[in-house]
Amino acid sequence: MTKAFYITTPIYYVNGDPHIGHAYTTIACDVLARFKRLDGYRVKFLTGTDEHGQKVAKAAAEEGITPIALCDRNSGRFRALAKGLNASNDDFVRTTEERHVTSCQAFWQRLEANGHIYLDKYAGWYAVRDEAFYDESETRLQQSSQFIGQGGLISGGPVRVADSTGAPVEWVEEESYFFPLSKWQQPLLDFYDANPDFIAPKSRFNEIYSFVKGGLKDLSISRTTFSWGVPVPGNPKHVMYVWIDALINYITSLGFPDESGEFKDFWPKNDPVTLHIIGKEIIRFHCVYWPAFLMAAGLPLPRRIFAHGWWTNSGEKMSKSLGNVVDPHDLVAKYGLDQVRYFLMREVPFGNDGDFSELAVVGRINGDLANAFGNLAQRFLSFVAKNLEGILPAPGAFTDADQDLLRASHGLLAQCREAMERQAFHDAIESVWVVVRAANLYVDTQAPWSLRKTDPARMNTVLYVLAETVRHLAILMQPFVPSSAAKMLDQLAVPETERTFAHLGEAHALKGGTLLPPPVGVFPRYGDPKIGKGT
Ligand code: MSP
């Protein structure tokens, strides 16, 4: 039976515009989805938008439009981003959709039926920006400052902010439904102990473990002071707390509360297949609340939650007020989509924070893509076109050097799989680049161009070995740089039906005598006058 794999991005808040951080998560998920599809899995890849809550309602009010008008417009921008990034998502969920409201209410009723919801009164701090409740001990007083005209600064007196995020908090007192999170402390710790891979990287696991160990307070899960949310079944004065609503999106898309369709394949009781990729700032919601909600509802848990780091811009936090937010559309327009995808996956070990700079982007484009990978393919393909009428020669007997290179190519799938199981994109790419470098060295030492007159048979073998190596590299790079890898495979005349990981290895090797189409450069240098872009 085909193994299933379910991968999700966080659903993005619609109060702002998409930026590089959103693009980063979406690309990472897309790379994993594509990798698993090529590896024979039945994949479902979900993304979408988080549209309820006070933050979105406030943003709409500030613009003087209705919340749904804001959601419709901005959700469209996130959908366009996914498309613009060539994301292969199978669904795009919006929390204002009917199916989601149904799913949330059914989930709520389960919790209620299982005795895990009670009515009480909440009195405490709330940060609208984070849509999070904070304990007094998690907040601090901070001197606020306000800009006036011409760069002047005045002090506006102390404001209370959340320690971890700096978001202003306000005092909230209202009737609220509660989830008895405190009761789930031990079951959660037991679960983490039994599943040490549930949260990655390890540092995040440790962070969550000690947070839970420190004790959990019951969680307020409904609000009454605004109405932009999913009505609580039986008491529509209350809307659900936006985070319970948001987390449920992951099962809405599977058809919940109907457990007979996709749900049973992608949210199975045993041997879970779900990977949630999120940013590090939302681990508490995903690694504590979500598993506790699911346990309380009597539903299975995801397999793993991976929290990646944050991008800064030339050392500074990206923020609207600093005006240094990187727009993914601009970046793609300037450097090319596959180039941006490659950069984001290669530059920073997934899980670490990273610093964005255009210098680093150009370095990767010219160094890794144009000079190393692109050039490797380009050199022998144009030689074959010019000197052999575009016909891929058949090889003779392989020498040790040939065999070493072929063996290295054949060994790549296992290395990439192992790295991708850890969501170590950079390691997967690096293992491919070890072979890219070895192949370039092979060209230098075998010097096929100089063999044309002296030893054409040997030249043919060398050219063939290079073609077969590039075939492997391009097949494996498809998840990262889908269009460029496809172009490379087109140039090797590899049929579209023979580009999965099952086609790696000798059984599907290229055949000598194949006519190759005229070569075209796949990875241009940035700043090359021919493409009219200056660095
Ligand atoms: N709506 C919630 C998530 C609900 S999931 C059930 C939310 N939305 S968000 O619009 O704020 O998007 C957060 C996600 O965007 C982060 O988890 C991360 O994936 C990504 N990033 C936002 N800024 C980022 C950076 N500067 N760097 C990297 N990724 C960051 O939270």
JSON list of C-alpha atoms and ligand atoms in Angstrom, two decimals, residues 10-13 19 21-22 24-25 50 55 78 243 246-247 249-250 278-282 286 308-311 318, ligand 1:
[
{"chain": "A", "resi": 10, "resn": "PRO", "atom": "CA", "xyz": [0.69, 27.37, 9.55]},
{"chain": "A", "resi": 11, "resn": "ILE", "atom": "CA", "xyz": [-2.36, 29.18, 8.24]},
{"chain": "A", "resi": 12, "resn": "TYR", "atom": "CA", "xyz": [-1.36, 32.79, 7.82]},
{"chain": "A", "resi": 13, "resn": "TYR", "atom": "CA", "xyz": [-3.06, 35.76, 9.45]},
{"chain": "A", "resi": 19, "resn": "HIS", "atom": "CA", "xyz": [6.41, 38.47, 3.39]},
{"chain": "A", "resi": 21, "resn": "GLY", "atom": "CA", "xyz": [8.85, 34.55, 6.36]},
{"chain": "A", "resi": 22, "resn": "HIS", "atom": "CA", "xyz": [5.60, 33.18, 5.00]},
{"chain": "A", "resi": 24, "resn": "TYR", "atom": "CA", "xyz": [9.98, 30.47, 3.61]},
{"chain": "A", "resi": 25, "resn": "THR", "atom": "CA", "xyz": [7.59, 28.11, 5.39]},
{"chain": "A", "resi": 50, "resn": "ASP", "atom": "CA", "xyz": [-6.31, 32.29, 9.54]},
{"chain": "A", "resi": 55, "resn": "LYS", "atom": "CA", "xyz": [-6.42, 41.09, 15.35]},
{"chain": "A", "resi": 78, "resn": "PHE", "atom": "CA", "xyz": [-1.69, 34.51, 0.25]},
{"chain": "A", "resi": 243, "resn": "TRP", "atom": "CA", "xyz": [-6.13, 29.54, 18.28]},
{"chain": "A", "resi": 246, "resn": "ALA", "atom": "CA", "xyz": [-6.95, 27.94, 13.79]},
{"chain": "A", "resi": 247, "resn": "LEU", "atom": "CA", "xyz": [-5.42, 24.62, 14.87]},
{"chain": "A", "resi": 249, "resn": "ASN", "atom": "CA", "xyz": [-7.83, 23.77, 10.20]},
{"chain": "A", "resi": 250, "resn": "TYR", "atom": "CA", "xyz": [-5.44, 20.83, 9.92]},
{"chain": "A", "resi": 278, "resn": "ILE", "atom": "CA", "xyz": [5.82, 26.12, 11.79]},
{"chain": "A", "resi": 279, "resn": "GLY", "atom": "CA", "xyz": [7.89, 29.10, 12.85]},
{"chain": "A", "resi": 280, "resn": "LYS", "atom": "CA", "xyz": [9.53, 28.96, 16.27]},
{"chain": "A", "resi": 281, "resn": "GLU", "atom": "CA", "xyz": [7.23, 31.63, 17.76]},
{"chain": "A", "resi": 282, "resn": "ILE", "atom": "CA", "xyz": [4.16, 29.40, 17.66]},
{"chain": "A", "resi": 286, "resn": "HIS", "atom": "CA", "xyz": [1.26, 23.52, 18.32]},
{"chain": "A", "resi": 308, "resn": "HIS", "atom": "CA", "xyz": [12.11, 26.65, 11.93]},
{"chain": "A", "resi": 309, "resn": "GLY", "atom": "CA", "xyz": [13.94, 29.85, 12.78]},
{"chain": "A", "resi": 310, "resn": "TRP", "atom": "CA", "xyz": [13.37, 33.41, 11.77]},
{"chain": "A", "resi": 311, "resn": "TRP", "atom": "CA", "xyz": [14.92, 35.51, 9.05]},
{"chain": "A", "resi": 318, "resn": "MET", "atom": "CA", "xyz": [12.00, 42.64, 9.85]},
{"chain": "B", "resi": 1, "resn": "MSP", "atom": "N1", "xyz": [-2.14, 32.37, 12.18]},
{"chain": "B", "resi": 1, "resn": "MSP", "atom": "C1", "xyz": [-1.04, 31.92, 12.94]},
{"chain": "B", "resi": 1, "resn": "MSP", "atom": "C2", "xyz": [-0.73, 30.47, 12.69]},
{"chain": "B", "resi": 1, "resn": "MSP", "atom": "C3", "xyz": [-1.88, 29.53, 12.92]},
{"chain": "B", "resi": 1, "resn": "MSP", "atom": "S1", "xyz": [-1.47, 27.88, 12.51]},
{"chain": "B", "resi": 1, "resn": "MSP", "atom": "C4", "xyz": [-2.71, 26.95, 13.15]},
{"chain": "B", "resi": 1, "resn": "MSP", "atom": "C5", "xyz": [0.19, 32.75, 12.58]},
{"chain": "B", "resi": 1, "resn": "MSP", "atom": "N2", "xyz": [0.15, 33.38, 11.39]},
{"chain": "B", "resi": 1, "resn": "MSP", "atom": "S2", "xyz": [1.28, 34.35, 10.81]},
{"chain": "B", "resi": 1, "resn": "MSP", "atom": "O1", "xyz": [0.73, 34.99, 9.65]},
{"chain": "B", "resi": 1, "resn": "MSP", "atom": "O2", "xyz": [1.79, 35.20, 11.82]},
{"chain": "B", "resi": 1, "resn": "MSP", "atom": "O3", "xyz": [2.36, 33.42, 10.24]},
{"chain": "B", "resi": 1, "resn": "MSP", "atom": "C6", "xyz": [3.29, 32.91, 11.08]},
{"chain": "B", "resi": 1, "resn": "MSP", "atom": "C7", "xyz": [4.29, 32.09, 10.29]},
{"chain": "B", "resi": 1, "resn": "MSP", "atom": "O4", "xyz": [4.96, 32.87, 9.30]},
{"chain": "B", "resi": 1, "resn": "MSP", "atom": "C8", "xyz": [5.41, 31.63, 11.19]},
{"chain": "B", "resi": 1, "resn": "MSP", "atom": "O5", "xyz": [5.08, 30.49, 11.91]},
{"chain": "B", "resi": 1, "resn": "MSP", "atom": "C9", "xyz": [6.48, 31.38, 10.21]},
{"chain": "B", "resi": 1, "resn": "MSP", "atom": "O6", "xyz": [6.15, 30.17, 9.59]},
{"chain": "B", "resi": 1, "resn": "MSP", "atom": "C10", "xyz": [6.32, 32.52, 9.23]},
{"chain": "B", "resi": 1, "resn": "MSP", "atom": "N3", "xyz": [7.13, 33.69, 9.57]},
{"chain": "B", "resi": 1, "resn": "MSP", "atom": "C11", "xyz": [6.68, 34.95, 9.80]},
{"chain": "B", "resi": 1, "resn": "MSP", "atom": "N4", "xyz": [7.75, 35.78, 9.93]},
{"chain": "B", "resi": 1, "resn": "MSP", "atom": "C12", "xyz": [8.90, 35.09, 9.81]},
{"chain": "B", "resi": 1, "resn": "MSP", "atom": "C13", "xyz": [10.26, 35.44, 9.69]},
{"chain": "B", "resi": 1, "resn": "MSP", "atom": "N5", "xyz": [10.71, 36.69, 9.82]},
{"chain": "B", "resi": 1, "resn": "MSP", "atom": "N6", "xyz": [11.13, 34.45, 9.39]},
{"chain": "B", "resi": 1, "resn": "MSP", "atom": "C14", "xyz": [10.70, 33.17, 9.15]},
{"chain": "B", "resi": 1, "resn": "MSP", "atom": "N7", "xyz": [9.43, 32.84, 9.23]},
{"chain": "B", "resi": 1, "resn": "MSP", "atom": "C15", "xyz": [8.50, 33.69, 9.83]},
{"chain": "B", "resi": 1, "resn": "MSP", "atom": "O7", "xyz": [1.11, 32.78, 13.36]}
]
